[in-house]
Amino acid sequence: APSELRYDGQTVVVTGAGGGLGREYAVFFGSRGASVVVNDLGGSFKGEGAGSSAADKVVSEIRAAGGKAVANYDSVENGEAIIKTAIDHFGRIDVLINNAGILRDVSFKNMKQADWDLIYKVHVKGAYKCAHAAWPYFRKQKYGRLISTASAAGLFGSFGQTNYSAAKLALVGFTETLAKEGLKYNILCNVIAPIAASRMTETVMPPDVLEKLKPEWIVPLVAVLTHKSNTETGAIFEAGGGHIARLRWERSKGALFKPDDSFTPGAIAAKWKDVVDFSQPDHPDGPADALGLLEAATQLSPSPKTEQPNFKDKVVLV
Ligand code: NAI
């Protein structure tokens, strides 16, 4: 059997750990030697109200099993206070799991500013505030593990969830950049897009489906990504029902146009098949290699001695 992954001597902060997936993470880390900050605002799944009992219950559970845990009831929008709880009680922070979340589903036509703003605040601003408060500790100790929680809704779009989709995909960009900035400090940052039974999904999925989507089945992936042995960073993983897979971007081969007077909308329309042809894809982790493309363009140019034309000035509309 593989050896058990442990987190002895480490402090793990789990936001939104009073229920659902967050609770599963917190209980797991508490059982594997970590000191756990169980953060939860304790409101409804729509972000209304607040209370301390959700976080307290999970802390009691971890302690009853012999683990170390402390509660924090702040909103993730107040990330400094959450990280301060870790430092005050345990003297360090090693792992941050940005998990807290709410839903305000409504068709775009009926979306109110408040629905948009609250989703942004909890998911995007909350993740930013928690990560920003943890970051100096991660850098100083040259160690950190960060998980952001995206969603299929953000990756693919989902009816009635423009606010939530926008926020969830924002976390992908956020985490990709943190992965790049954190790499030389051994701060590894990854995104998960889970699917699991919780109060968030119990109203939208039938019981027999939910039965096959146990929230504890998301835990092993999070455990691997936050362990000291992990080397993966800047990646997106889907997890649900026991299936775990990595997602990535795919770029079509594309079409190359001479950056001269022939580079017209009509020319692009004529080559549209090539623009969207994924038969020879690549899988970029950065922007297109502009220099490489320019070199290719120069080779195609009939007169290599002429100066490289300026793209912008040369576009002629048909
Ligand atoms: P949940 O509603 O059971 O858990 C979310 C927890 O976050 C709750 O305990 C809630 O009190 C807490 N919370 C909400 N706002 C907070 C705030 N401002 N500050 C601190 N805590 C706050 O839902 P679930 O399913 O466990 O969701 C966990 C994460 O996974 C969320 O980010 C959610 O968007 C995401 N997710 C879940 C999916 C699923 O299938 N369950 C699918 C895709 C994403």
XYZ file of C-alpha atoms and ligand atoms in Angstrom:
362
model
C 0.000 0.000 0.000
C 1.239 3.563 -0.614
C 2.495 5.330 2.484
C 0.146 7.728 4.223
C 0.594 11.418 3.369
C 1.037 13.410 6.563
C 1.209 17.099 7.471
C 2.818 17.032 10.928
C 4.052 20.408 12.141
C 2.176 22.253 9.404
C -0.723 24.689 9.677
C -3.554 24.437 7.180
C -6.154 27.168 6.724
C -9.408 26.010 5.147
C -11.934 28.724 4.333
C -15.606 27.821 4.402
C -14.745 24.746 6.471
C -17.950 24.708 8.508
C -19.679 22.404 6.026
C -19.544 20.719 2.634
C -16.158 20.182 1.026
C -14.324 22.493 3.422
C -15.372 20.393 6.389
C -14.036 17.264 4.680
C -10.657 18.927 4.070
C -10.425 20.237 7.628
C -11.272 16.888 9.232
C -8.763 15.139 6.974
C -5.871 17.508 7.729
C -6.729 17.340 11.435
C -6.412 13.567 11.258
C -3.028 13.710 9.506
C -1.063 15.766 12.016
C -1.755 19.317 10.830
C -3.000 22.218 12.924
C -6.163 23.427 11.232
C -7.846 26.820 11.105
C -11.510 26.119 10.485
C -12.850 29.319 8.963
C -16.546 29.786 8.322
C -18.821 32.791 8.276
C -21.761 30.506 8.998
C -24.324 32.071 6.662
C -26.716 30.525 4.135
C -25.611 29.182 0.778
C -26.833 32.473 -0.717
C -24.549 34.434 1.577
C -27.173 35.631 4.053
C -26.601 35.706 7.798
C -23.654 34.628 9.921
C -22.921 32.479 12.921
C -20.220 30.626 14.813
C -21.785 27.180 15.208
C -20.744 25.748 11.807
C -17.034 26.312 12.427
C -17.293 25.371 16.119
C -18.842 22.011 15.297
C -16.008 21.052 12.963
C -13.381 22.193 15.465
C -15.010 20.027 18.161
C -15.052 17.099 15.806
C -11.344 17.432 14.971
C -10.394 17.855 18.645
C -12.541 14.910 19.715
C -10.549 12.763 17.293
C -7.295 13.986 18.863
C -6.466 16.658 16.292
C -5.541 20.332 16.616
C -7.966 22.957 15.346
C -9.163 26.468 16.023
C -12.216 28.298 14.689
C -12.379 31.597 12.841
C -15.713 33.242 11.934
C -14.581 36.058 9.680
C -15.749 36.475 6.128
C -13.000 35.635 3.666
C -13.242 39.265 2.574
C -11.357 39.843 5.834
C -8.506 37.480 4.964
C -5.929 39.129 7.248
C -7.948 38.144 10.312
C -8.131 34.524 9.144
C -4.400 34.237 8.556
C -3.784 36.060 11.846
C -5.736 33.313 13.598
C -3.271 30.775 12.167
C -0.241 32.802 13.222
C -1.602 33.654 16.697
C -2.542 30.064 17.526
C -0.020 27.952 15.661
C 2.778 30.372 14.731
C 2.779 29.565 11.029
C 0.817 28.870 7.868
C 1.816 26.271 5.288
C -1.323 25.510 3.322
C -4.206 27.741 2.268
C -7.328 26.235 0.771
C -9.575 28.902 -0.700
C -12.829 27.011 -0.569
C -15.506 29.329 0.864
C -18.268 30.068 -1.587
C -21.873 30.996 -2.162
C -24.343 31.034 -5.049
C -26.691 33.749 -6.303
C -28.139 32.029 -9.354
C -30.351 34.189 -11.534
C -30.776 34.618 -15.285
C -28.597 37.381 -16.669
C -31.674 39.417 -17.609
C -32.742 39.510 -13.954
C -29.273 39.867 -12.420
C -29.102 42.580 -9.768
C -25.953 44.491 -8.971
C -26.025 42.997 -5.464
C -26.004 39.432 -6.862
C -23.014 40.278 -9.014
C -21.106 42.125 -6.280
C -21.592 39.600 -3.489
C -20.419 36.686 -5.636
C -17.359 38.660 -6.667
C -16.615 39.654 -3.074
C -16.792 36.172 -1.581
C -15.044 34.233 -4.347
C -12.557 36.646 -5.901
C -11.894 39.290 -3.285
C -12.040 36.641 -0.556
C -9.451 34.428 -2.251
C -7.276 37.459 -2.927
C -7.426 38.710 0.658
C -6.604 35.316 2.171
C -3.780 34.607 -0.274
C -2.364 38.108 0.065
C -2.218 37.775 3.837
C -0.582 34.331 3.635
C 1.878 35.224 0.880
C 4.557 37.011 2.990
C 4.747 33.961 5.296
C 4.978 31.595 2.336
C 7.767 33.641 0.769
C 9.729 34.066 3.978
C 9.721 30.349 4.786
C 10.146 29.413 1.111
C 7.220 27.060 1.355
C 3.535 27.295 0.589
C 0.717 25.301 -0.901
C -2.373 27.056 -2.215
C -5.582 25.665 -3.657
C -8.195 27.759 -5.416
C -11.658 26.392 -6.006
C -13.032 27.008 -9.474
C -15.999 25.274 -11.036
C -17.208 23.718 -14.257
C -19.558 26.710 -14.381
C -16.544 28.987 -14.734
C -14.645 26.784 -17.160
C -17.534 26.065 -19.501
C -20.352 28.469 -18.621
C -23.625 27.543 -16.976
C -27.168 28.886 -17.285
C -28.111 31.362 -14.589
C -24.575 31.705 -13.292
C -22.903 34.621 -15.077
C -21.802 36.075 -11.746
C -20.496 32.783 -10.376
C -18.894 31.739 -13.698
C -17.033 35.021 -13.988
C -15.764 34.764 -10.429
C -14.725 31.130 -10.752
C -12.758 31.664 -13.949
C -11.151 34.746 -12.406
C -9.681 32.394 -9.830
C -8.002 30.403 -12.599
C -6.139 33.450 -13.912
C -5.359 34.518 -10.359
C -3.891 31.129 -9.502
C -1.936 30.744 -12.756
C -0.153 33.997 -11.977
C 0.442 33.087 -8.337
C 1.973 29.815 -9.554
C 4.430 31.773 -11.698
C 5.251 34.312 -8.966
C 5.504 31.644 -6.278
C 7.625 29.082 -8.081
C 11.055 30.240 -6.924
C 9.825 30.305 -3.319
C 8.431 26.766 -3.509
C 4.899 28.121 -3.324
C 2.823 25.773 -5.447
C -0.636 26.919 -6.508
C -3.297 24.828 -8.216
C -6.949 25.025 -9.141
C -9.598 22.414 -8.521
C -13.025 22.237 -10.126
C -14.907 19.845 -7.843
C -18.308 18.280 -8.171
C -19.806 16.900 -5.003
C -22.927 16.612 -2.938
C -23.357 19.560 -0.565
C -26.056 22.019 0.386
C -24.979 23.929 -2.715
C -25.795 21.091 -5.112
C -28.590 19.292 -3.215
C -31.256 21.492 -4.800
C -30.033 21.076 -8.379
C -29.188 17.356 -8.573
C -31.315 14.284 -7.828
C -30.512 12.160 -4.733
C -29.322 9.113 -6.717
C -26.743 11.278 -8.518
C -25.663 13.017 -5.320
C -25.124 9.595 -3.756
C -22.348 9.008 -6.325
C -20.692 12.373 -5.638
C -19.449 12.088 -2.088
C -17.657 15.234 -0.885
C -14.957 13.149 0.833
C -13.890 11.906 -2.617
C -12.463 15.361 -3.403
C -10.123 15.162 -0.416
C -7.405 12.842 -1.830
C -6.632 15.221 -4.723
C -6.393 18.222 -2.410
C -4.196 16.147 -0.104
C -1.740 15.331 -2.904
C -1.600 18.899 -4.240
C -0.962 20.380 -0.802
C 1.596 17.819 0.328
C 5.287 18.680 0.532
C 6.041 15.968 -2.030
C 3.933 17.709 -4.673
C 5.664 19.334 -7.650
C 2.595 20.212 -9.723
C 1.781 23.913 -9.989
C -0.399 26.170 -12.126
C -2.655 23.303 -13.110
C -6.414 22.816 -13.191
C -7.939 19.554 -11.989
C -11.491 18.278 -12.223
C -12.585 15.967 -9.445
C -15.871 14.255 -8.730
C -17.372 10.830 -8.182
C -13.914 9.315 -7.854
C -12.680 10.603 -11.211
C -9.734 12.970 -11.315
C -8.419 14.587 -14.474
C -6.295 17.516 -15.521
C -7.621 20.232 -17.812
C -5.522 22.477 -20.067
C -5.782 24.954 -22.878
C -5.565 23.827 -26.465
C -4.457 26.089 -29.313
C -5.370 25.278 -32.900
C -2.579 25.247 -35.437
C -4.033 28.477 -36.733
C -3.366 30.271 -39.979
C -0.481 32.553 -40.778
C -1.045 35.683 -42.822
C 1.474 37.911 -44.504
C 1.478 41.122 -42.492
C 1.016 43.263 -45.585
C -1.847 44.586 -47.697
C -3.174 41.083 -48.242
C -3.935 40.735 -44.513
C -7.618 41.535 -44.698
C -10.793 40.292 -43.017
C -11.604 38.577 -46.295
C -8.281 36.718 -46.211
C -9.055 35.482 -42.683
C -12.566 34.439 -43.666
C -11.108 32.444 -46.562
C -8.784 30.566 -44.187
C -11.294 30.205 -41.339
C -11.136 26.407 -41.543
C -7.439 26.589 -40.601
C -7.990 29.126 -37.824
C -10.308 26.708 -36.004
C -8.557 23.468 -36.996
C -7.574 21.526 -33.886
C -6.066 18.559 -35.756
C -2.510 19.724 -34.944
C -2.939 21.328 -31.547
C -0.465 22.578 -29.030
C -1.005 23.087 -25.317
C 0.386 26.456 -24.327
C 1.104 27.676 -20.817
C 1.855 31.181 -22.019
C 0.945 33.571 -24.836
C 1.636 32.676 -28.459
C 5.300 32.952 -29.371
C 5.050 36.226 -31.286
C 8.705 36.168 -32.290
C 8.445 32.683 -33.745
C 5.395 33.710 -35.722
C 7.170 36.781 -37.073
C 10.124 34.663 -38.167
C 7.769 32.361 -39.989
C 6.136 35.378 -41.602
C 9.536 36.680 -42.754
C 10.328 33.363 -44.405
C 7.092 33.576 -46.328
C 7.807 37.128 -47.391
C 8.798 37.405 -51.099
C 11.460 40.007 -50.345
C 13.349 39.108 -47.138
C 15.424 42.307 -47.333
C 12.483 44.625 -46.791
C 11.939 45.798 -43.264
C 9.408 43.853 -41.181
C 6.144 45.667 -41.830
C 4.231 47.124 -38.934
C 1.219 44.921 -38.291
C -1.152 47.626 -37.111
C -0.502 50.117 -39.923
C -0.894 47.505 -42.601
C -4.344 46.167 -41.817
C -6.666 47.146 -44.663
C -10.357 46.468 -44.305
C -12.314 44.917 -47.149
P -21.134 24.664 1.002
O -22.166 25.731 0.933
O -21.482 23.389 1.669
O -19.806 25.202 1.684
C -19.327 26.504 1.526
C -18.966 27.050 2.890
O -18.410 28.367 2.735
C -20.161 27.178 3.818
O -19.928 26.492 5.018
C -20.305 28.675 4.002
O -20.784 29.051 5.279
C -18.896 29.162 3.777
N -18.855 30.574 3.381
C -19.650 31.203 2.491
N -19.325 32.490 2.402
C -18.295 32.699 3.236
C -17.512 33.827 3.565
N -17.754 35.020 3.023
N -16.502 33.684 4.448
C -16.263 32.478 5.020
N -16.977 31.372 4.761
C -17.981 31.474 3.883
O -20.691 24.380 -0.514
P -19.584 23.375 -1.121
O -20.251 22.614 -2.179
O -18.860 22.647 -0.075
O -18.594 24.412 -1.846
C -17.229 24.557 -1.538
C -16.541 25.259 -2.692
O -16.573 24.434 -3.846
C -17.193 26.574 -3.104
O -16.198 27.496 -3.476
C -18.012 26.184 -4.313
O -18.265 27.299 -5.154
C -17.115 25.158 -4.936
N -17.772 24.239 -5.847
C -18.597 23.254 -5.390
C -19.188 22.387 -6.266
C -20.003 21.250 -5.810
O -20.387 20.408 -6.664
N -20.314 21.132 -4.526
C -19.032 22.544 -7.723
C -18.089 23.544 -8.106
C -17.515 24.366 -7.183
